Every structure is written in structure tokens, then in C-alpha cells.
Short mmCIF file of C-alpha atoms in Angstrom, two decimals:
data_model
loop_
_atom_site.label_atom_id
_atom_site.label_comp_id
_atom_site.label_asym_id
_atom_site.label_seq_id
_atom_site.Cartn_x
_atom_site.Cartn_y
_atom_site.Cartn_z
CA UNK A 27 39.21 182.87 -51.52
CA UNK A 28 39.49 183.86 -55.16
CA UNK A 29 40.24 180.88 -57.38
CA UNK A 30 42.86 180.70 -60.09
CA UNK A 31 41.16 180.43 -63.45
CA UNK A 32 41.78 178.00 -66.26
CA UNK A 33 40.86 179.37 -69.65
CA UNK A 34 40.85 177.22 -72.78
CA UNK A 35 41.35 179.23 -75.94
CA UNK A 36 39.86 178.33 -79.31
CA UNK A 37 41.47 179.67 -82.47
CA UNK A 38 38.76 180.38 -85.02
CA UNK A 39 39.34 181.03 -88.70
CA UNK A 40 36.49 181.80 -91.08
CA UNK A 41 34.07 180.40 -88.55
CA UNK A 42 35.88 177.10 -88.01
CA UNK A 43 38.11 175.97 -85.17
CA UNK A 44 41.66 175.68 -86.42
CA UNK A 45 43.31 173.81 -83.61
CA UNK A 46 40.43 171.60 -82.67
CA UNK A 47 39.65 169.07 -80.01
CA UNK A 48 40.15 165.55 -81.29
CA UNK A 49 37.35 164.07 -79.29
CA UNK A 50 35.62 161.16 -80.93
CA UNK A 51 32.24 162.18 -79.59
CA UNK A 52 32.32 165.37 -81.62
CA UNK A 53 29.86 165.48 -84.47
CA UNK A 54 31.67 168.30 -86.14
CA UNK A 55 35.27 168.80 -85.05
CA UNK A 56 35.39 172.27 -86.53
CA UNK A 57 32.34 173.68 -84.82
CA UNK A 58 33.43 176.30 -82.28
CA UNK A 59 30.05 176.37 -80.56
CA UNK A 60 30.11 172.65 -79.84
CA UNK A 61 33.68 172.79 -78.58
CA UNK A 62 33.00 175.76 -76.33
CA UNK A 63 30.10 173.82 -74.84
CA UNK A 64 32.35 170.84 -74.10
CA UNK A 65 34.82 173.10 -72.31
CA UNK A 66 32.11 174.86 -70.39
CA UNK A 67 30.49 171.57 -69.31
CA UNK A 68 33.96 170.29 -68.39
CA UNK A 69 34.54 173.06 -65.86
CA UNK A 70 36.33 175.78 -67.84
CA UNK A 71 36.29 178.98 -65.82
CA UNK A 72 36.01 181.11 -68.93
CA UNK A 73 36.07 180.50 -72.67
CA UNK A 74 38.26 182.48 -75.02
CA UNK A 75 37.80 182.77 -78.78
CA UNK A 76 40.64 184.12 -80.82
CA UNK A 77 39.47 185.10 -84.29
CA UNK A 78 42.35 184.69 -86.70
CA UNK A 79 40.26 185.39 -89.78
CA UNK A 80 42.36 187.51 -92.05
CA UNK A 81 39.77 189.21 -94.19
CA UNK A 82 37.24 191.71 -92.97
CA UNK A 83 34.35 190.28 -94.97
CA UNK A 84 34.37 187.15 -92.85
CA UNK A 85 34.22 189.08 -89.59
CA UNK A 86 30.50 188.54 -89.24
CA UNK A 87 31.03 184.83 -88.78
CA UNK A 88 32.66 185.35 -85.39
CA UNK A 89 29.68 187.46 -84.30
CA UNK A 90 27.39 184.60 -85.22
CA UNK A 91 29.56 182.10 -83.32
CA UNK A 92 29.58 184.31 -80.25
CA UNK A 93 25.80 184.66 -80.43
CA UNK A 94 25.28 180.91 -80.57
CA UNK A 95 27.89 180.12 -77.92
CA UNK A 96 26.52 182.69 -75.50
CA UNK A 97 23.12 181.00 -75.63
CA UNK A 98 24.64 177.71 -74.48
CA UNK A 99 27.59 178.61 -72.25
CA UNK A 100 26.91 180.42 -69.03
CA UNK A 101 30.48 181.18 -68.07
CA UNK A 102 32.34 184.31 -69.17
CA UNK A 103 33.21 184.54 -72.83
CA UNK A 104 36.18 186.57 -74.08
CA UNK A 105 36.69 187.34 -77.75
CA UNK A 106 39.84 188.67 -79.33
CA UNK A 107 41.36 189.10 -82.76
CA UNK A 108 40.69 192.01 -85.05
CA UNK A 109 39.09 194.23 -82.41
CA UNK A 110 39.92 197.66 -83.78
CA UNK A 111 36.97 199.96 -83.30
CA UNK A 112 34.31 200.85 -80.75
CA UNK A 113 31.79 199.40 -83.20
CA UNK A 114 33.67 196.05 -83.20
CA UNK A 115 33.35 195.95 -79.41
CA UNK A 116 29.68 196.94 -79.46
CA UNK A 117 28.93 194.18 -81.98
CA UNK A 118 30.74 191.51 -79.95
CA UNK A 119 29.15 192.54 -76.65
CA UNK A 120 25.69 192.67 -78.16
CA UNK A 121 26.24 189.20 -79.55
CA UNK A 122 26.94 187.97 -76.00
CA UNK A 123 30.67 188.33 -75.36
CA UNK A 124 31.47 189.40 -71.81
CA UNK A 125 34.94 190.72 -72.53
CA UNK A 126 36.91 191.68 -75.59
CA UNK A 127 40.62 191.50 -75.93
CA UNK A 128 42.40 194.28 -77.77
CA UNK A 129 45.84 193.73 -79.21
CA UNK A 130 47.19 195.59 -82.26
CA UNK A 131 44.72 198.46 -81.91
CA UNK A 132 45.99 199.11 -78.36
CA UNK A 133 49.60 199.18 -79.54
CA UNK A 134 48.83 201.47 -82.47
CA UNK A 135 46.89 203.93 -80.34
CA UNK A 136 46.77 203.36 -76.63
CA UNK A 137 44.00 205.94 -76.20
CA UNK A 138 41.66 203.40 -77.81
CA UNK A 139 41.90 201.37 -74.58
CA UNK A 140 40.92 204.44 -72.60
CA UNK A 141 37.99 205.19 -74.86
CA UNK A 142 36.81 201.57 -74.78
CA UNK A 143 37.03 201.19 -71.01
CA UNK A 144 35.27 204.49 -70.47
CA UNK A 145 32.45 203.45 -72.75
CA UNK A 146 32.02 199.81 -71.72
CA UNK A 147 33.71 199.63 -68.30
CA UNK A 148 37.11 198.18 -67.40
CA UNK A 149 35.49 194.85 -66.54
CA UNK A 150 35.14 193.96 -70.20
CA UNK A 151 38.38 195.34 -71.60
CA UNK A 152 41.30 192.94 -71.77
CA UNK A 153 44.54 194.15 -73.33
CA UNK A 154 46.48 191.38 -75.05
CA UNK A 155 50.23 191.95 -75.02
CA UNK A 156 52.48 189.82 -77.22
CA UNK A 157 55.98 190.12 -75.82
CA UNK A 158 59.35 188.87 -76.96
CA UNK A 159 62.58 188.89 -75.00
CA UNK A 160 65.13 191.26 -76.51
CA UNK A 161 67.83 191.19 -73.84
CA UNK A 162 68.29 190.26 -70.19
CA UNK A 163 65.22 191.37 -68.26
CA UNK A 164 63.90 193.26 -71.24
CA UNK A 165 60.87 192.39 -73.31
CA UNK A 166 59.41 194.22 -76.24
CA UNK A 167 55.84 194.38 -77.53
CA UNK A 168 55.36 192.69 -80.91
CA UNK A 169 52.34 192.63 -83.17
CA UNK A 170 51.13 190.43 -86.03
CA UNK A 171 51.93 187.16 -84.33
CA UNK A 172 55.44 188.15 -83.36
CA UNK A 173 56.53 189.44 -86.76
CA UNK A 174 56.38 193.16 -86.18
CA UNK A 175 58.67 194.82 -83.68
CA UNK A 176 57.23 197.94 -82.08
CA UNK A 177 60.08 199.26 -79.95
CA UNK A 178 57.69 199.46 -76.98
CA UNK A 179 58.85 198.06 -73.65
CA UNK A 180 56.37 195.38 -72.55
CA UNK A 181 56.55 196.20 -68.84
CA UNK A 182 56.04 199.92 -69.40
CA UNK A 183 53.19 199.19 -71.79
CA UNK A 184 51.49 196.92 -69.24
CA UNK A 185 51.72 199.65 -66.60
CA UNK A 186 50.36 202.17 -69.06
CA UNK A 187 47.30 200.14 -70.08
CA UNK A 188 46.50 199.53 -66.42
CA UNK A 189 46.52 203.27 -65.74
CA UNK A 190 44.16 204.05 -68.60
CA UNK A 191 41.55 201.46 -67.78
CA UNK A 192 42.38 197.92 -68.88
CA UNK A 193 40.64 195.43 -66.59
CA UNK A 194 43.03 192.57 -67.30
CA UNK A 195 46.18 191.81 -69.23
CA UNK A 196 46.47 188.75 -71.44
CA UNK A 197 50.21 188.25 -71.65
CA UNK A 198 51.59 186.01 -74.38
CA UNK A 199 55.24 185.16 -74.68
CA UNK A 200 56.04 185.04 -78.40
CA UNK A 201 59.23 183.13 -77.60
CA UNK A 202 57.24 180.36 -75.99
CA UNK A 203 54.01 180.35 -78.00
CA UNK A 204 53.57 177.00 -79.71
CA UNK A 205 56.75 175.51 -78.19
CA UNK A 206 55.14 173.57 -75.33
CA UNK A 207 58.17 174.47 -73.21
CA UNK A 208 56.22 176.40 -70.58
CA UNK A 209 55.29 180.03 -69.96
CA UNK A 210 58.00 182.66 -69.81
CA UNK A 211 57.80 182.78 -66.02
CA UNK A 212 60.35 185.57 -65.73
CA UNK A 213 58.27 187.83 -67.95
CA UNK A 214 55.11 186.95 -66.05
CA UNK A 215 56.73 187.65 -62.71
CA UNK A 216 57.97 191.09 -63.76
CA UNK A 217 54.58 192.12 -65.11
CA UNK A 218 52.49 190.70 -62.26
CA UNK A 219 54.80 192.46 -59.78
CA UNK A 220 54.63 195.79 -61.57
CA UNK A 221 50.86 195.90 -62.16
CA UNK A 222 47.83 195.64 -59.90
CA UNK A 223 45.32 194.19 -62.33
CA UNK A 224 44.88 190.46 -63.02
CA UNK A 225 47.27 188.96 -65.55
CA UNK A 226 46.36 185.95 -67.70
CA UNK A 227 49.38 183.84 -68.66
CA UNK A 228 49.58 182.59 -72.23
CA UNK A 229 51.98 180.94 -74.63
CA UNK A 230 53.94 177.75 -74.21
CA UNK A 231 51.90 175.33 -72.12
CA UNK A 232 52.84 171.71 -72.70
CA UNK A 233 52.28 170.09 -69.32
CA UNK A 234 50.15 170.61 -66.23
CA UNK A 235 53.27 171.69 -64.35
CA UNK A 236 53.47 174.65 -66.69
CA UNK A 237 50.05 175.79 -65.47
CA UNK A 238 51.33 175.49 -61.90
CA UNK A 239 54.44 177.54 -62.75
CA UNK A 240 52.37 180.28 -64.38
CA UNK A 241 50.26 180.71 -61.26
CA UNK A 242 52.72 180.01 -58.46
CA UNK A 243 56.02 181.22 -59.91
CA UNK A 244 54.69 183.77 -62.38
CA UNK A 245 51.92 185.19 -60.20
CA UNK A 246 49.25 184.92 -62.89
CA UNK A 247 45.59 185.10 -61.84
CA UNK A 248 44.55 182.89 -64.72
CA UNK A 249 46.20 180.52 -67.15
CA UNK A 250 45.24 180.22 -70.78
CA UNK A 251 46.07 177.20 -72.87
CA UNK A 252 45.14 175.93 -76.28
CA UNK A 253 46.75 172.78 -77.57
CA UNK A 254 46.97 170.72 -74.36
CA UNK A 255 43.21 170.86 -74.17
CA UNK A 256 42.45 170.83 -77.89
CA UNK A 257 44.23 167.64 -78.64
CA UNK A 258 42.67 165.94 -75.69
CA UNK A 259 45.97 165.44 -73.87
CA UNK A 260 44.33 166.74 -70.76
CA UNK A 261 40.81 167.54 -69.75
CA UNK A 262 40.07 170.76 -67.88
CA UNK A 263 39.02 168.67 -64.90
CA UNK A 264 42.37 166.84 -64.83
CA UNK A 265 44.23 170.14 -64.90
CA UNK A 266 42.16 171.43 -62.01
CA UNK A 267 42.56 168.28 -59.96
CA UNK A 268 46.30 168.38 -60.51
CA UNK A 269 46.57 172.00 -59.41
CA UNK A 270 44.37 171.31 -56.43
CA UNK A 271 46.61 168.42 -55.40
CA UNK A 272 49.51 170.88 -55.37
CA UNK A 273 47.58 173.29 -53.15
CA UNK A 274 46.70 175.76 -55.89
CA UNK A 275 43.12 176.81 -55.29
CA UNK A 276 40.81 176.24 -58.23
CA UNK A 277 37.06 175.92 -58.71
CA UNK A 278 36.34 172.21 -58.66
CA UNK B 16 3.87 185.90 -64.90
CA UNK B 17 5.91 188.73 -66.42
CA UNK B 18 9.57 189.23 -65.57
CA UNK B 19 11.17 192.40 -66.88
CA UNK B 20 14.85 193.06 -67.37
CA UNK B 21 15.31 196.80 -67.24
CA UNK B 22 17.22 197.91 -70.31
CA UNK B 23 18.51 201.39 -69.48
CA UNK B 24 21.66 201.42 -71.62
CA UNK B 25 23.81 200.40 -68.69
CA UNK B 26 26.34 198.55 -70.77
CA UNK B 27 26.38 194.94 -71.77
CA UNK B 28 23.29 193.04 -70.66
CA UNK B 29 23.35 190.32 -73.33
CA UNK B 30 24.47 187.67 -70.86
CA UNK B 31 21.69 188.60 -68.44
CA UNK B 32 19.19 188.29 -71.26
CA UNK B 33 20.64 184.96 -72.43
CA UNK B 34 20.63 183.29 -69.04
CA UNK B 35 17.18 184.54 -68.06
CA UNK B 36 15.87 183.43 -71.46
CA UNK B 37 17.36 179.99 -70.86
CA UNK B 38 15.74 179.66 -67.43
CA UNK B 39 12.45 181.37 -68.29
CA UNK B 40 11.66 179.06 -71.23
CA UNK B 41 8.10 177.91 -70.89
CA UNK B 42 7.82 179.22 -67.33
CA UNK B 43 7.41 182.96 -67.52
CA UNK B 44 7.12 185.71 -70.03
CA UNK B 45 10.35 187.67 -70.26
CA UNK B 46 10.57 191.29 -71.37
CA UNK B 47 13.65 193.43 -71.93
CA UNK B 48 12.58 197.05 -71.89
CA UNK B 49 12.77 200.52 -70.42
CA UNK B 50 9.10 201.14 -71.14
CA UNK B 51 7.58 202.51 -67.94
CA UNK B 52 4.15 201.01 -68.58
CA UNK B 53 5.56 197.53 -69.10
CA UNK B 54 7.74 197.84 -66.00
CA UNK B 55 4.74 198.91 -63.93
CA UNK B 56 2.67 195.96 -65.04
CA UNK B 57 5.35 193.33 -64.56
CA UNK B 58 5.50 190.94 -61.61
CA UNK B 59 9.25 190.92 -61.12
CA UNK B 60 12.09 193.14 -62.15
CA UNK B 61 15.73 192.47 -62.85
CA UNK B 62 18.01 195.49 -62.58
CA UNK B 63 21.39 194.77 -64.15
CA UNK B 64 24.29 197.20 -64.15
CA UNK B 65 27.74 197.35 -65.69
CA UNK B 66 30.30 200.10 -65.86
CA UNK B 67 30.62 202.65 -63.10
CA UNK B 68 28.15 203.49 -60.33
CA UNK B 69 27.90 207.01 -61.71
CA UNK B 70 27.28 205.98 -65.30
CA UNK B 71 24.54 203.55 -64.23
CA UNK B 72 22.80 206.10 -61.99
CA UNK B 73 23.05 208.70 -64.76
CA UNK B 74 21.53 206.27 -67.25
CA UNK B 75 18.64 205.44 -64.92
CA UNK B 76 17.98 209.14 -64.35
CA UNK B 77 18.07 209.88 -68.06
CA UNK B 78 14.90 207.87 -68.62
CA UNK B 79 11.97 209.98 -67.57
CA UNK B 80 10.00 208.47 -64.69
CA UNK B 81 12.08 205.31 -64.41
CA UNK B 82 13.51 205.87 -60.93
CA UNK B 83 10.06 206.78 -59.52
CA UNK B 84 8.50 203.73 -61.19
CA UNK B 85 11.13 201.41 -59.75
CA UNK B 86 10.73 202.94 -56.31
CA UNK B 87 6.98 202.49 -56.41
CA UNK B 88 7.44 198.89 -57.57
CA UNK B 89 9.88 198.03 -54.79
CA UNK B 90 9.02 200.25 -51.83
CA UNK B 91 5.27 200.87 -52.18
CA UNK B 92 4.07 197.73 -53.96
CA UNK B 93 6.74 195.48 -52.44
CA UNK B 94 7.19 193.42 -55.58
CA UNK B 95 10.40 191.40 -56.10
CA UNK B 96 13.40 193.09 -57.67
CA UNK B 97 16.81 191.53 -58.23
CA UNK B 98 19.77 193.87 -58.64
CA UNK B 99 22.90 192.45 -60.23
CA UNK B 100 26.39 193.93 -59.74
CA UNK B 101 26.03 197.71 -60.07
CA UNK B 102 22.28 197.04 -60.09
CA UNK B 103 22.70 195.95 -56.46
CA UNK B 104 25.17 198.72 -55.63
CA UNK B 105 22.67 201.36 -56.69
CA UNK B 106 20.38 200.35 -53.77
CA UNK B 107 22.79 202.40 -51.62
CA UNK B 108 22.47 206.06 -50.62
CA UNK B 109 25.77 207.02 -52.14
CA UNK B 110 28.58 205.74 -54.33
CA UNK B 111 32.14 206.97 -54.81
CA UNK B 112 33.12 205.58 -58.21
CA UNK B 113 34.24 208.33 -60.67
CA UNK B 114 32.55 210.99 -58.51
CA UNK B 115 30.41 211.10 -55.40
CA UNK B 116 27.00 210.09 -56.70
CA UNK B 117 23.61 209.74 -55.07
CA UNK B 118 22.18 206.22 -55.30
CA UNK B 119 18.57 205.04 -55.10
CA UNK B 120 18.64 205.05 -51.30
CA UNK B 121 16.59 201.88 -50.89
CA UNK B 122 19.03 200.31 -48.45
CA UNK B 123 21.08 202.74 -46.32
CA UNK B 124 24.77 202.45 -46.96
CA UNK B 125 27.57 203.38 -49.28
CA UNK B 126 29.56 201.91 -52.19
CA UNK B 127 33.33 202.33 -51.86
CA UNK B 128 36.41 200.93 -53.48
CA UNK B 129 37.62 197.59 -52.16
CA UNK B 130 40.66 198.09 -49.92
CA UNK B 131 43.40 196.32 -51.90
CA UNK B 132 45.82 196.51 -48.95
CA UNK B 133 48.49 198.44 -50.87
CA UNK B 134 48.40 196.25 -53.92
CA UNK B 135 48.25 192.94 -52.09
CA UNK B 136 44.95 192.22 -53.79
CA UNK B 137 44.53 192.82 -57.50
CA UNK B 138 41.59 194.91 -58.64
CA UNK B 139 39.18 194.35 -60.26
CA UNK B 140 38.20 191.32 -58.19
CA UNK B 141 37.75 189.08 -61.24
CA UNK B 142 36.93 185.42 -61.21
CA UNK B 143 35.31 182.66 -59.20
CA UNK B 144 35.03 183.06 -55.47
CA UNK B 145 33.16 181.18 -52.77
CA UNK B 146 30.13 182.72 -51.18
CA UNK B 147 29.43 182.41 -47.49
CA UNK B 148 25.72 182.32 -46.91
CA UNK B 149 24.80 184.46 -43.91
CA UNK B 150 21.09 183.94 -43.70
CA UNK B 151 18.35 181.97 -45.31
CA UNK B 152 17.56 183.55 -48.62
CA UNK B 153 14.82 182.87 -51.14
CA UNK B 154 17.29 182.92 -54.02
CA UNK B 155 19.74 180.54 -52.34
CA UNK B 156 17.30 177.64 -52.20
CA UNK B 157 19.28 174.46 -53.03
CA UNK B 158 22.50 176.48 -53.24
CA UNK B 159 25.15 175.04 -50.97
CA UNK B 160 27.24 177.24 -48.72
CA UNK B 161 30.70 177.91 -50.25
CA UNK B 162 29.40 177.61 -53.80
CA UNK B 163 31.51 179.39 -56.41
CA UNK B 164 30.13 182.44 -58.18
CA UNK B 165 31.66 184.70 -60.83
CA UNK B 166 32.68 188.21 -59.78
CA UNK B 167 33.90 191.27 -61.67
CA UNK B 168 34.05 194.46 -59.61
CA UNK B 169 36.30 196.93 -57.82
CA UNK B 170 33.70 198.51 -55.54
CA UNK B 171 31.72 197.03 -52.67
CA UNK B 172 28.38 197.81 -51.07
CA UNK B 173 28.60 198.50 -47.33
CA UNK B 174 25.07 198.55 -45.87
CA UNK B 175 24.47 200.17 -42.48
CA UNK B 176 22.04 197.51 -41.36
CA UNK B 177 24.03 194.28 -41.43
CA UNK B 178 20.88 192.17 -41.17
CA UNK B 179 20.25 192.71 -44.89
CA UNK B 180 23.41 190.78 -45.78
CA UNK B 181 22.58 187.33 -47.12
CA UNK B 182 26.09 186.36 -48.28
CA UNK B 183 29.67 187.56 -48.18
CA UNK B 184 32.80 186.61 -50.07
CA UNK B 185 36.40 186.75 -48.93
CA UNK B 186 38.62 189.13 -50.90
CA UNK B 187 40.79 191.47 -48.88
CA UNK B 188 37.95 191.50 -46.36
CA UNK B 189 34.48 189.98 -46.08
CA UNK B 190 32.79 191.67 -48.98
CA UNK B 191 29.00 191.84 -49.09
CA UNK B 192 28.01 189.80 -52.13
CA UNK B 193 24.27 189.33 -51.65
CA UNK B 194 21.56 191.25 -49.84
CA UNK B 195 17.94 190.52 -49.13
CA UNK B 196 15.32 192.65 -47.42
CA UNK B 197 11.85 191.31 -47.99
CA UNK B 198 11.16 191.77 -51.72
CA UNK B 199 14.45 193.50 -52.44
CA UNK B 200 17.26 191.19 -53.55
CA UNK B 201 20.69 191.76 -54.97
CA UNK B 202 23.90 189.97 -55.87
CA UNK B 203 27.31 191.52 -56.38
CA UNK B 204 28.37 188.45 -58.36
CA UNK B 205 26.95 187.57 -61.75
CA UNK B 206 24.49 184.68 -61.54
CA UNK B 207 24.15 184.90 -65.32
CA UNK B 208 27.83 183.96 -65.68
CA UNK B 209 28.04 181.53 -62.78
CA UNK B 210 27.31 178.34 -64.64
CA UNK B 211 24.65 175.93 -63.35
CA UNK B 212 24.58 177.35 -59.82
CA UNK B 213 24.04 180.81 -61.19
CA UNK B 214 21.18 179.58 -63.35
CA UNK B 215 19.69 177.97 -60.23
CA UNK B 216 19.70 181.35 -58.47
CA UNK B 217 17.93 182.86 -61.47
CA UNK B 218 15.44 180.00 -61.38
CA UNK B 219 14.82 180.62 -57.68
CA UNK B 220 14.13 184.27 -58.39
CA UNK B 221 11.78 183.49 -61.26
CA UNK B 222 9.86 181.02 -59.10
CA UNK B 223 9.41 183.46 -56.17
#
């Protein structure tokens, strides 16, 4: 049976982890490579890097981080943030990323997703959708961390990217992101029902029950979380054992 | 001992290179190449494959003499070859991804889309799934039955001769996820992304 995945996400800015793990054993709390290794050794099913570096000149640092991480972590590695061109994807994959996640570039021009999946295969193209609730049962796609409204319906957009070759959808609720109040389960449910590709739930995790809700109530194939793991509130293993105790199948 | 990873522009093989490099350290000499001479003189070959069946077969065919060299290596000289993902799928006679495409024909059978039972199962089959070991296999030494391996695929290899199947995994149906016929080995899952157990499989192959 296919297991539900737990994916810790590391926010990286100018080569340093922004929201970092506060583990005492860390030599360098800001080193993304070391943190990725801790997650991987702790049973993370995948590792996700989100590059939030603003300027283009620092983009090479993420490539270097990916290269180093890929030599030490032998679980899938997804990299997102600032992926705008075919060359960006080529560089990340050559450095050792297994998947890239495309956000703004997919919203700006959806044919980019098609081009990317045709060139590299659907298996490595994740489309990240940032959605915000605008009315009852209606969510809209936002970009730039929830600041820019696009007028695009999130459900329709999810269906569209599936048709043109996305392998997975990374769905973040902008209403919930950073609130620790749980995933937007309603949003997840609508999108997992309307699409046939795996959906990764993101945005809002504060407790282990939230992970359970994302999978069981929202229908997500994988759950992504940042702060509950970063700040050492829970270890990956604890999350997995908890889910397992509630009959959610995970890789132990 | 020389182990060669065939680099035929079949998409992203960085992870294959990384994990084999990790395991090969100080044990064997690892080459990543499409050079026919080097392939001929190597002791073992790894045939990765990402993207579609058609794009991989087309890429193999675009390198002059590569398919013949691989065939000689595997069929005539009976030296070990490990196919990974589409690398395994290409052993088949025919594949149906993108367009009907002739495979290498080393193991009779076809590669078709996984039956998702009208949307009941999401495709691609992405993530960690248990393998059920069907027969003793050289690459499964010290690998426990029901171990988790990492999968990413939408198509499955259906061999005619079921005795080649060394492991299956349960997703919609019992999907063939490893084959072994003498020197010819293949995994549908990605040992290079399957953590310590995956590295063990790579180690088993290197030590053959």
C-alpha cells in the first residue's frame, strides 16, 4: 500500500535557513545541508527547499546547497522558489534536485508547465498553488506570498495544470499559512476530489492532528510542514508514530 | 571493477550518480558515459531512465551503436545490467506511453498505463510503497520483505514470463516492481532515492 508522505520544508534565504531547527546538537543552525540531513536521517519521506532569496545574483547559492544536500540525502529532494525558466530547472536538476516546484511562472504563463513537463517528465514537475478563500466554496490563486490577486479560480487552475502535465500539486492555503490553525481542509478536499494527481497539503500546521486532517479529511497524498519540525516541537518520527496510531499508513 | 552508468540524455540522472558514487567509494571505479568503447569494456552497466518510454528509447537510438552494444553486453556476454524505472521498462518489446514504441525486446512483454480504476488511484504512483519479494534475488540480499521503496511512475511493465518477476508492489493491482533473469536486473522503483535500503540494493548490485 502506498504510504502517506511527510515532507519537512526548509525556507532558505541567501543560502541560510530562515526558520531553522533549534536543535542543540546543531553546529550551525543556519546550514541547510546539515538540517536536511537531520530530517532525512529522522525519516522524512522527502525534503523540500523553498528559496526565498529575493535577488537574482544570489540564486547560485541554492544550486550549491542542492548539490551538497543531494550528496548526503538519499530521499527525494524538491526545490521551489524563483523557478522561472527551463534553464532554472536544468540547473537545479543537474545539481541533484529530483523535483522542482513552479509557482509564479506557472500562473503567469501556464504553457511553461507544459513545456517543462514535456522536457523533463511530469515526475519532476510540481506546481505550487497559493490559494486564498474569496467567498463560500471559492478560492482564488494568489502570487507573491498572498499579496497579488490573480483572478484565477484555484480549482480550475489545479485541473488545468493536471491536464498539461504537472505531476503533483503543492497546495498552500494563504489564509492558514503561518497561523498554526490547521490546513484549509475544505480547499484540500475540493482539489483532491477534482484532480487525479497527488496533492501535497501545505500551510497552517500547528499540531499532529492537523497532519491527520490533511490526509484523512482533505485527501492529501502528502503533508508538508515547516515550523512544527523546525522549532523542534515534534520530530518526524513522532509525527509518523502518531499517524500510525490513528491508522494512517506511513513509512516507519 | 568498472561500473558504468549510461548517460544517454534521458533526463535527470544526478541522483543515480550521487547514490552510486556514495556506494562505490573505494570499491569500484564508476564511469558516467555514453562512450561505446567504455561501455563495452565495463563489468557492469546501470541503465537509468526518466521521462516517457518513447523519449528514452528515442534517446538510446540517437546514439550510434549504443543499442547494439548494450544488447551484446547483456544477451551475448551475459554481463550484469541494472535498469532503473524507464531503464527497466525498456527491456520490454513494446511500450504505449506517448505513442506505441518498440522497446529493446530483452524480456518479452509490454509497458502500459497503470489502471487507475476510474480515478480511484492517483497517477503518477508517487511515494513510498512496500515491495513484496517474489523470488530470491541477488540485489535483495539483506533486504527484508515489505521494505519501503520510492516510486514515481504511471506505467507498468507486464512481462509474459512471470518467472522473471522478483518483486511486486500493491497499487491498484500487483504491479511488477523488480525483475531478474540471470544477469539482467531491473527495478521500477528508485533505489537511488530509497534511503538506506535503496543504497543497500545498489551495494548488492555493485558487489555481484
